[in-house]
Short mmCIF file of C-alpha atoms in Angstrom, two decimals:
data_model
loop_
_atom_site.label_atom_id
_atom_site.label_comp_id
_atom_site.label_asym_id
_atom_site.label_seq_id
_atom_site.Cartn_x
_atom_site.Cartn_y
_atom_site.Cartn_z
CA MET A 1 21.63 2.96 1.83
CA THR A 2 23.03 2.76 -1.87
CA GLU A 3 20.10 3.92 -4.14
CA HIS A 4 19.26 2.04 -7.12
CA LYS A 5 20.75 3.83 -10.47
CA LEU A 6 17.13 3.36 -13.30
CA VAL A 7 18.38 2.76 -16.82
CA THR A 8 14.77 4.39 -18.86
CA LYS A 9 13.86 4.50 -22.84
CA GLY A 10 10.70 6.98 -23.36
CA VAL A 11 10.38 8.25 -20.27
CA ARG A 12 10.77 11.90 -18.75
CA ASP A 13 10.08 13.61 -15.30
CA ASP A 14 7.61 15.30 -17.35
CA PHE A 15 5.97 12.51 -19.84
CA ILE A 16 5.05 8.74 -19.93
CA PRO A 17 4.58 7.44 -22.65
CA GLY A 18 0.15 6.87 -23.33
CA GLU A 19 1.04 2.92 -24.14
CA ASP A 20 2.49 2.45 -20.71
CA TYR A 21 -1.72 2.16 -19.80
CA VAL A 22 -2.93 1.20 -22.26
CA SER A 23 -1.79 -1.54 -24.32
CA PRO A 24 -1.50 -5.43 -23.67
CA GLN A 25 1.31 -6.02 -25.48
CA PHE A 26 2.95 -3.56 -22.41
CA ALA A 27 1.10 -4.94 -19.66
CA ALA A 28 2.02 -8.84 -21.36
CA LEU A 29 6.15 -7.52 -21.44
CA GLU A 30 4.75 -6.31 -17.23
CA LYS A 31 3.39 -9.76 -17.28
CA ALA A 32 6.80 -11.83 -18.25
CA ARG A 33 9.44 -9.28 -16.31
CA LEU A 34 8.57 -7.28 -13.70
CA TRP A 35 5.71 -9.48 -11.65
CA PRO A 36 8.37 -12.42 -11.53
CA ARG A 37 11.67 -10.17 -10.88
CA ALA A 38 10.22 -7.50 -8.41
CA TRP A 39 9.88 -8.44 -4.34
CA LEU A 40 5.24 -7.68 -4.20
CA MET A 41 3.92 -7.01 -0.82
CA ALA A 42 1.66 -10.27 -0.32
CA GLY A 43 -0.20 -9.49 3.05
CA ARG A 44 0.55 -8.58 6.78
CA VAL A 45 2.01 -11.08 9.48
CA GLU A 46 -0.86 -10.71 11.78
CA GLU A 47 -2.55 -12.97 8.97
CA VAL A 48 -0.25 -15.50 9.06
CA GLU A 49 1.01 -15.37 13.30
CA ASN A 50 0.08 -18.68 14.28
CA SER A 51 1.43 -21.98 12.63
CA GLY A 52 -0.30 -23.08 10.12
CA GLN A 53 -2.14 -19.86 9.06
CA PHE A 54 -1.52 -19.12 5.55
CA LEU A 55 -2.61 -16.63 3.09
CA THR A 56 -2.89 -16.71 -0.56
CA PHE A 57 -1.22 -13.95 -3.24
CA ASP A 58 -2.19 -13.70 -6.51
CA ILE A 59 -0.25 -11.91 -9.51
CA SER A 60 -1.34 -12.70 -12.98
CA ASP A 61 -1.58 -16.28 -13.69
CA GLU A 62 0.60 -16.58 -10.37
CA SER A 63 -0.57 -17.95 -7.29
CA ILE A 64 1.41 -18.14 -3.69
CA THR A 65 0.79 -19.59 -0.62
CA VAL A 66 2.57 -17.64 2.74
CA VAL A 67 2.25 -20.33 5.87
CA ARG A 68 3.32 -20.34 9.01
CA THR A 69 5.31 -23.35 9.64
CA SER A 70 5.04 -25.98 12.64
CA LYS A 71 8.43 -24.34 13.90
CA GLY A 72 7.03 -21.17 13.30
CA GLU A 73 9.63 -20.20 10.44
CA LEU A 74 7.66 -17.61 7.17
CA LYS A 75 8.00 -19.90 4.06
CA ALA A 76 6.16 -19.30 0.58
CA PHE A 77 5.70 -21.53 -2.09
CA TYR A 78 4.00 -21.34 -5.60
CA ASN A 79 0.19 -22.74 -4.76
CA VAL A 80 0.06 -25.81 -7.47
CA CYS A 81 0.14 -28.78 -7.10
CA PRO A 82 3.04 -31.18 -8.50
CA HIS A 83 0.46 -33.63 -9.48
CA ARG A 84 -2.08 -32.41 -12.20
CA GLY A 85 -1.29 -29.17 -10.86
CA ARG A 86 -4.81 -27.47 -9.22
CA ARG A 87 -4.11 -25.28 -6.80
CA LEU A 88 -3.62 -26.22 -2.81
CA THR A 89 -5.87 -22.17 -1.15
CA SER A 90 -7.45 -19.73 -1.93
CA GLY A 91 -8.01 -16.77 0.34
CA CYS A 92 -6.41 -17.22 3.67
CA GLY A 93 -7.28 -18.89 7.42
CA LYS A 94 -5.75 -22.44 9.05
CA MET A 95 -4.95 -25.62 8.37
CA GLY A 96 -2.18 -28.02 9.07
CA ARG A 97 -1.11 -29.30 5.87
CA PHE A 98 -0.97 -28.66 2.22
CA PHE A 99 -4.08 -31.14 0.34
CA CYS A 100 -5.05 -31.42 -2.96
CA LYS A 101 -8.94 -31.70 -3.19
CA TYR A 102 -8.41 -33.39 -6.22
CA HIS A 103 -6.67 -36.62 -5.63
CA GLY A 104 -5.94 -36.69 -1.97
CA TRP A 105 -2.62 -35.74 -2.41
CA ASN A 106 -0.65 -33.40 0.71
CA TRP A 107 2.13 -32.16 1.95
CA THR A 108 4.02 -30.57 5.11
CA LEU A 109 3.72 -26.55 5.63
CA GLU A 110 7.09 -27.57 5.78
CA GLY A 111 5.90 -28.51 1.89
CA LYS A 112 7.32 -32.15 2.04
CA PRO A 113 5.11 -34.95 0.82
CA VAL A 114 3.87 -37.13 3.02
CA GLY A 115 0.95 -38.46 1.62
CA VAL A 116 0.64 -39.65 -2.40
CA VAL A 117 -2.38 -41.84 -2.80
CA ASP A 118 -0.81 -45.62 -4.28
CA ARG A 119 2.68 -44.16 -4.23
CA ASP A 120 3.44 -47.82 -4.96
CA ASP A 121 2.11 -47.71 -8.82
CA TRP A 122 5.33 -44.49 -9.88
CA ASP A 123 7.85 -47.57 -8.83
CA GLY A 124 10.11 -46.34 -7.05
CA GLN A 125 10.34 -43.23 -9.68
CA LEU A 126 8.48 -40.50 -7.46
CA PRO A 127 11.10 -39.32 -5.14
CA ASP A 128 10.67 -36.67 -3.01
CA ASP A 129 12.50 -33.79 -4.36
CA GLU A 130 10.56 -34.01 -7.66
CA ILE A 131 7.01 -33.40 -6.14
CA SER A 132 7.86 -31.03 -3.21
CA LEU A 133 6.48 -27.96 -3.27
CA VAL A 134 8.33 -25.50 -5.27
CA PRO A 135 9.74 -22.25 -3.03
CA VAL A 136 9.31 -18.31 -3.22
CA ARG A 137 11.33 -15.97 -1.93
CA VAL A 138 9.68 -14.10 1.20
CA ASP A 139 10.69 -11.51 3.93
CA SER A 140 8.90 -9.27 5.53
CA TRP A 141 9.35 -5.75 7.32
CA ASN A 142 7.41 -3.57 9.38
CA GLY A 143 4.62 -5.70 9.46
CA TRP A 144 4.32 -6.18 5.60
CA VAL A 145 4.80 -9.56 3.99
CA PHE A 146 6.38 -9.71 0.58
CA VAL A 147 7.18 -12.25 -1.41
CA CYS A 148 9.77 -12.83 -4.48
CA MET A 149 10.08 -15.46 -7.63
CA ASP A 150 13.23 -14.29 -8.83
CA ASP A 151 16.63 -16.54 -7.12
CA ALA A 152 18.39 -13.16 -8.51
CA ALA A 153 16.73 -10.36 -6.81
CA PRO A 154 18.49 -8.68 -4.17
CA GLU A 155 17.87 -8.82 -0.48
CA LEU A 156 14.47 -7.53 0.18
CA ARG A 157 16.02 -4.55 1.92
CA TYR A 158 17.86 -3.58 -0.31
CA TRP A 159 15.25 -3.29 -3.24
CA LEU A 160 13.27 -1.52 -0.53
CA SER A 161 15.83 1.55 -0.25
CA PRO A 162 16.12 4.21 1.13
CA ALA A 163 12.74 3.64 2.45
CA PRO A 164 12.84 2.35 5.17
CA ASP A 165 15.71 5.09 6.44
CA TYR A 166 13.29 7.28 5.84
CA LEU A 167 10.26 4.80 7.12
CA ASP A 168 10.97 2.73 10.07
CA VAL A 169 10.36 5.57 12.75
CA PHE A 170 7.03 4.86 12.32
CA ASP A 171 6.74 1.19 14.03
CA VAL A 172 3.84 -0.08 10.86
CA GLY A 173 5.07 -3.14 12.31
CA SER A 174 3.06 -2.59 15.59
CA MET A 175 -0.09 -1.45 13.56
CA ARG A 176 -2.74 -4.18 12.70
CA TYR A 177 -5.76 -3.53 10.33
CA LYS A 178 -8.72 -1.80 10.94
CA TRP A 179 -10.38 -2.06 7.71
CA ARG A 180 -10.10 -4.18 4.40
CA ARG A 181 -11.49 -3.06 1.33
CA GLN A 182 -11.96 -4.96 -2.25
CA THR A 183 -13.05 -3.85 -5.62
CA ILE A 184 -12.18 -4.24 -8.79
CA LEU A 185 -11.38 -0.51 -10.85
CA PRO A 186 -11.48 0.36 -14.51
CA ALA A 187 -8.74 1.27 -15.14
CA ASN A 188 -4.66 0.48 -15.68
CA TRP A 189 -3.25 -0.28 -12.11
CA LYS A 190 -0.91 2.24 -12.74
CA VAL A 191 -3.73 4.81 -13.37
CA ALA A 192 -5.16 3.65 -10.01
CA LEU A 193 -2.81 3.73 -8.20
CA GLU A 194 -1.08 6.67 -9.28
CA ALA A 195 -4.15 8.25 -7.95
CA PHE A 196 -2.14 8.15 -4.74
CA THR A 197 0.91 8.81 -5.54
CA GLU A 198 1.08 12.31 -5.84
CA GLY A 199 -1.14 15.41 -4.19
CA TYR A 200 -1.27 17.34 -6.96
CA HIS A 201 -5.16 16.67 -7.58
CA VAL A 202 -5.91 17.21 -4.54
CA GLN A 203 -6.91 21.07 -5.33
CA THR A 204 -9.31 19.93 -7.95
CA THR A 205 -10.47 16.18 -7.21
CA HIS A 206 -11.13 16.83 -3.01
CA ARG A 207 -11.54 20.72 -2.78
CA GLN A 208 -13.07 20.86 0.24
CA VAL A 209 -10.24 19.61 2.31
CA LEU A 210 -8.71 23.12 0.71
CA ASP A 211 -10.31 25.20 4.06
CA TRP A 212 -8.63 23.64 6.16
CA SER A 213 -5.28 22.45 4.91
CA SER A 214 -2.13 23.02 1.97
CA ASP A 215 -2.56 21.69 -1.26
CA TYR A 216 0.92 22.31 -2.68
CA THR A 217 3.33 19.18 -3.03
CA ILE A 218 6.65 18.65 -3.03
CA SER A 219 7.61 15.10 -4.80
CA ALA A 220 10.51 13.13 -4.78
CA LYS A 221 12.05 10.04 -6.31
CA HIS A 222 14.24 7.89 -4.05
CA GLY A 223 15.76 5.59 -6.66
CA LEU A 224 12.17 2.39 -6.89
CA HIS A 225 10.47 4.52 -5.21
CA GLY A 226 8.95 7.86 -4.85
CA ASN A 227 7.19 10.20 -2.09
CA PHE A 228 5.34 13.39 -1.96
CA GLY A 229 5.11 15.73 1.46
CA TYR A 230 3.57 19.46 2.30
CA ALA A 231 5.53 22.14 1.15
CA ALA A 232 6.71 23.48 4.54
CA GLY A 233 5.32 27.11 5.79
CA ARG A 234 1.85 26.10 6.10
CA PRO A 235 0.61 24.48 9.21
CA LEU A 236 -2.31 21.98 9.75
CA GLY A 237 -5.24 23.91 10.12
CA LEU A 238 -4.49 26.79 7.66
CA PRO A 239 -6.61 26.97 4.48
CA SER A 240 -4.98 26.82 1.17
CA PRO A 241 -2.82 29.56 -0.20
CA ARG A 242 -5.31 28.82 -3.25
CA LEU A 243 -8.30 30.17 -1.49
CA GLY A 244 -7.48 33.87 -0.81
CA GLU A 245 -7.04 35.83 2.11
CA MET A 246 -10.02 34.17 4.26
CA GLY A 247 -9.30 36.89 7.36
CA ASP A 248 -8.62 36.24 10.79
CA ILE A 249 -8.21 32.15 10.69
CA ASP A 250 -8.50 29.85 14.20
CA VAL A 251 -6.08 27.18 13.39
CA ARG A 252 -7.17 25.55 16.54
CA GLU A 253 -10.54 24.88 14.95
CA GLY A 254 -9.36 23.66 11.50
CA ILE A 255 -7.16 21.47 12.80
CA ILE A 256 -10.58 19.75 14.37
CA ARG A 257 -12.46 20.40 11.51
CA PHE A 258 -9.81 18.77 9.27
CA TYR A 259 -9.59 15.29 12.00
CA GLU A 260 -13.30 15.04 12.12
CA GLU A 261 -13.48 15.61 7.65
CA MET A 262 -11.04 12.29 7.72
CA ARG A 263 -12.48 10.34 10.11
CA ASP A 264 -15.85 11.28 8.89
CA THR A 265 -15.01 10.71 4.93
CA LEU A 266 -12.22 7.94 5.35
CA ASP A 267 -12.16 6.47 8.49
CA THR A 268 -8.66 6.52 9.18
CA THR A 269 -5.48 8.94 8.52
CA MET A 270 -6.69 9.90 12.53
CA THR A 271 -7.34 7.74 15.61
CA ASP A 272 -9.63 8.15 18.43
CA HIS A 273 -6.90 9.50 20.68
CA THR A 274 -6.23 11.93 17.03
CA MET A 275 -9.59 13.65 18.02
CA ARG A 276 -9.26 14.20 21.53
CA ALA A 277 -6.30 15.42 21.51
CA ALA A 278 -6.71 17.89 18.49
CA ARG A 279 -10.27 19.37 20.82
CA ARG A 280 -7.86 19.27 23.64
CA LEU A 281 -6.49 22.52 21.65
CA ARG A 282 -9.39 24.79 22.36
CA GLU A 283 -8.38 24.31 26.38
CA GLU A 284 -4.99 24.11 26.03
CA THR A 285 -4.29 26.95 23.28
CA THR A 286 -5.07 30.53 22.13
CA ALA A 287 -6.35 31.51 19.32
CA GLU A 288 -3.94 34.63 19.30
CA ASP A 289 -0.76 32.03 19.37
CA LYS A 290 1.16 31.02 16.34
CA PRO A 291 0.20 27.99 14.01
CA MET A 292 3.26 26.42 14.59
CA ASP A 293 3.31 26.36 18.04
CA VAL A 294 -0.22 25.12 18.52
CA MET A 295 1.18 21.90 15.90
CA MET A 296 3.81 21.60 18.54
CA LYS A 297 1.39 21.41 21.10
CA PHE A 298 -0.78 19.49 19.35
CA MET A 299 2.01 16.59 18.68
CA GLN A 300 2.62 16.67 22.47
CA LEU A 301 -1.16 16.07 23.47
CA ASN A 302 -1.44 13.67 20.50
CA ARG A 303 1.55 11.35 22.35
CA GLU A 304 0.01 12.01 25.46
CA GLU A 305 -3.58 11.03 24.20
CA HIS A 306 -2.46 7.89 22.21
CA GLU A 307 -0.09 6.83 25.90
CA ALA A 308 -2.96 7.51 27.84
CA GLY A 309 -5.10 5.10 25.91
CA GLY A 310 -2.21 1.77 25.75
CA VAL A 311 -0.79 3.00 22.71
CA PRO A 312 2.80 3.22 22.28
CA TRP A 313 3.94 5.88 20.38
CA PRO A 314 7.24 5.55 18.51
CA ALA A 315 10.12 6.48 20.49
CA GLU A 316 11.74 8.35 17.44
CA LEU A 317 9.18 9.59 15.65
CA THR A 318 9.29 13.57 16.36
CA LEU A 319 7.50 16.35 14.46
CA PRO A 320 11.23 16.59 12.12
CA THR A 321 11.46 12.82 11.25
CA MET A 322 7.59 13.06 9.94
CA SER A 323 8.13 16.04 8.28
CA LYS A 324 11.17 14.96 6.42
CA ALA A 325 9.58 10.91 5.17
CA GLY A 326 6.88 13.47 4.44
CA THR A 327 2.76 12.29 3.61
CA SER A 328 3.05 9.49 1.50
CA TRP A 329 5.22 6.76 0.19
CA HIS A 330 5.24 4.57 -3.41
CA ILE A 331 6.88 1.37 -2.67
CA PHE A 332 7.59 -0.25 -6.02
CA PRO A 333 6.31 -1.62 -7.92
CA ASN A 334 2.31 -1.59 -6.56
CA MET A 335 1.60 -0.36 -4.01
CA VAL A 336 1.93 3.37 -1.64
CA PHE A 337 0.29 4.40 2.10
CA LEU A 338 0.15 7.66 3.83
CA GLN A 339 1.71 7.15 7.42
CA GLY A 340 1.22 8.59 10.54
CA PRO A 341 1.92 8.61 14.25
CA GLY A 342 -0.84 6.13 15.00
CA HIS A 343 -2.39 4.62 11.37
CA LEU A 344 -1.93 4.09 7.87
CA LEU A 345 -3.80 3.92 5.19
CA GLY A 346 -2.41 1.82 2.23
CA TYR A 347 -3.57 0.56 -1.33
CA ARG A 348 -2.59 -2.14 -3.56
CA ALA A 349 -3.48 -2.21 -7.10
CA ARG A 350 -2.83 -5.70 -8.98
CA PRO A 351 -3.71 -6.60 -12.59
CA ASN A 352 -6.79 -8.44 -13.73
CA GLY A 353 -5.94 -11.05 -15.73
CA ASP A 354 -4.51 -9.58 -18.33
CA ASP A 355 -7.15 -6.48 -19.52
CA PRO A 356 -4.78 -3.26 -19.41
CA ASP A 357 -7.93 -1.73 -18.74
CA THR A 358 -9.05 -3.03 -14.97
CA CYS A 359 -7.55 -4.19 -11.71
CA ILE A 360 -8.27 -5.53 -8.85
CA PHE A 361 -7.93 -2.62 -6.38
CA ASP A 362 -7.26 -3.29 -2.46
CA VAL A 363 -7.92 -0.68 -0.12
CA TYR A 364 -6.73 -1.28 3.85
CA ALA A 365 -6.11 0.75 6.86
CA LEU A 366 -4.25 -0.17 9.77
CA GLU A 367 -3.99 1.11 13.34
CA ARG A 368 -2.35 0.80 17.14
CA TYR A 369 -4.39 -0.96 19.44
CA PRO A 370 -3.70 -1.21 23.25
CA GLN A 371 -2.58 -5.25 23.34
CA GLY A 372 -5.62 -7.98 23.12
CA GLN A 373 -7.73 -5.23 21.39
CA GLU A 374 -6.63 -5.12 17.59
CA PRO A 375 -9.73 -6.03 15.19
CA LYS A 376 -9.18 -8.92 13.10
CA PRO A 377 -11.70 -7.60 10.11
CA GLU A 378 -12.25 -9.53 6.70
CA VAL A 379 -11.43 -8.01 3.69
CA LYS A 380 -15.00 -6.85 1.89
CA PHE A 381 -15.08 -6.97 -1.70
CA LEU A 382 -17.13 -3.62 -2.41
CA PRO A 383 -18.39 -3.30 -6.46
CA ASP A 384 -19.95 0.11 -6.32
CA ILE A 385 -16.97 2.00 -6.80
CA HIS A 386 -19.58 4.89 -6.97
CA SER A 387 -21.01 4.20 -3.29
CA VAL A 388 -20.29 6.90 -0.59
CA GLU A 389 -21.74 4.91 2.20
CA ASP A 390 -19.52 2.00 0.98
CA TRP A 391 -16.10 3.96 0.21
CA GLY A 392 -16.72 7.35 1.53
CA LEU A 393 -16.44 10.64 -0.07
CA ILE A 394 -12.86 10.87 -0.64
CA LEU A 395 -12.17 7.31 -1.81
CA THR A 396 -15.68 7.99 -4.29
CA GLN A 397 -14.06 11.21 -5.64
CA ASP A 398 -11.13 9.02 -6.70
CA PHE A 399 -12.74 6.72 -8.38
CA GLN A 400 -14.83 8.70 -9.89
CA ASN A 401 -11.93 9.53 -12.55
CA MET A 402 -10.52 6.46 -13.79
CA ALA A 403 -12.90 5.23 -16.43
CA ASP A 404 -12.30 8.16 -17.96
CA ILE A 405 -8.94 8.16 -17.23
CA GLN A 406 -8.20 5.22 -19.11
CA GLN A 407 -10.66 6.07 -22.04
CA GLY A 408 -8.78 9.01 -22.18
CA MET A 409 -5.84 7.46 -22.67
CA LYS A 410 -6.67 5.70 -25.68
CA SER A 411 -7.72 8.85 -27.74
CA ARG A 412 -5.36 9.40 -30.42
CA GLY A 413 -5.08 12.65 -29.62
CA PHE A 414 -3.47 11.43 -26.21
CA LYS A 415 0.44 10.57 -26.97
CA GLY A 416 1.33 10.25 -23.40
CA ALA A 417 0.93 11.44 -19.99
CA ARG A 418 2.93 15.24 -18.85
CA PRO A 419 3.00 14.86 -15.28
CA ASN A 420 4.55 17.81 -13.49
CA PRO A 421 8.15 17.82 -12.72
CA LYS A 422 7.99 19.40 -9.43
CA GLN A 423 4.65 17.64 -7.79
CA GLU A 424 4.04 14.30 -9.75
CA LEU A 425 7.82 13.19 -9.78
CA ALA A 426 6.80 9.95 -8.35
CA VAL A 427 4.88 8.95 -11.03
CA SER A 428 6.84 9.28 -13.52
CA ASN A 429 9.88 7.72 -11.46
CA PHE A 430 7.62 4.98 -10.67
CA HIS A 431 7.67 4.23 -15.12
CA ALA A 432 11.04 4.74 -15.72
CA ALA A 433 11.39 2.18 -12.97
CA ILE A 434 8.96 0.05 -14.63
CA HIS A 435 10.49 0.67 -18.66
CA GLN A 436 13.66 -0.29 -16.13
CA PHE A 437 12.45 -4.05 -15.74
CA ILE A 438 11.09 -4.59 -19.09
CA ALA A 439 13.27 -2.94 -21.71
#
């Protein structure tokens, strides 16, 4: 698919202006020129599967309601009463019609007015088309619901290009929420998102995983979007070369330890089926097998375990297609995820009002389940970002950097960020895309 061409000012592969992160004026430009023109992830289709189900998506001063109509269509409207401006919905739920709690006006799920108290008082000067709910563009991809306030913006599939070419093989649309968490982070929304847009920080922030995993990554830009993946030649289960020579290593035990660490400290990037597959390596491979042969066997066992548990394995998902997709994707402007065969770890960052120093941050895990066994988790608001009990070790390690980064960027000694042009290319590309929109 055709990729977007970027026109940028002040951003290079190895430089990002400091004002991007701390300037109220820059945040105001984002509010005026970025958020109204972008396709934004509002939620997941599973939240609005049935007629009357709705979700409310807030971004800056705007609020949008996505609803499943009585005809089964997905619709979105500005979340505002055309009478006196009250918001109509909050959170998510199910309704028979839109209802304003101020004066009792109400509308069909298609946004048409069906109840105006004392409508005759307007003497016929209140036509339906003037008091219908105002529609917003809505579409979906891989189970995510996207909204866009700009009628001139390209179609969603074009906006996402070329990401679907890499990611559709994962069949994320068949996954469902495993857990959902939200907090307020003491950092600009871009600072928060960038912590998950590159793998360069792992060798310091998450050094414990180097015992079982290489950490050198290659980042790439894909139009508006970006991704990173681990450099070829060092299979999972082997320690990072940064640790030096460590003698004979049993890659099987490294794979098991890695996934146990993810289970215990993150509660995602693996499934119970993955854990069983990893443990089977002890019986179905030997310590003398080549690491890549062990990895190929693990891929086979992982598929077997998922299918034996009633969880379909994506038909086109192979080790080569997984390697091609990489580890993590940034979908412009404000979502990042790490995808896997049966799971996904996702992040979304949004500005917290007009404050450039804080943001609303959502973290969620997806997993593929046997039909009828999908959980229905509610969003948990967890304010203590240092609580390992709430967030797990890995996320608290990420969060502990946020406030110091945001405050440090305000220093007279900080002229701008100097991203690694090989491992953090997705970060600089992120800012190049923003500058295109706010110019």
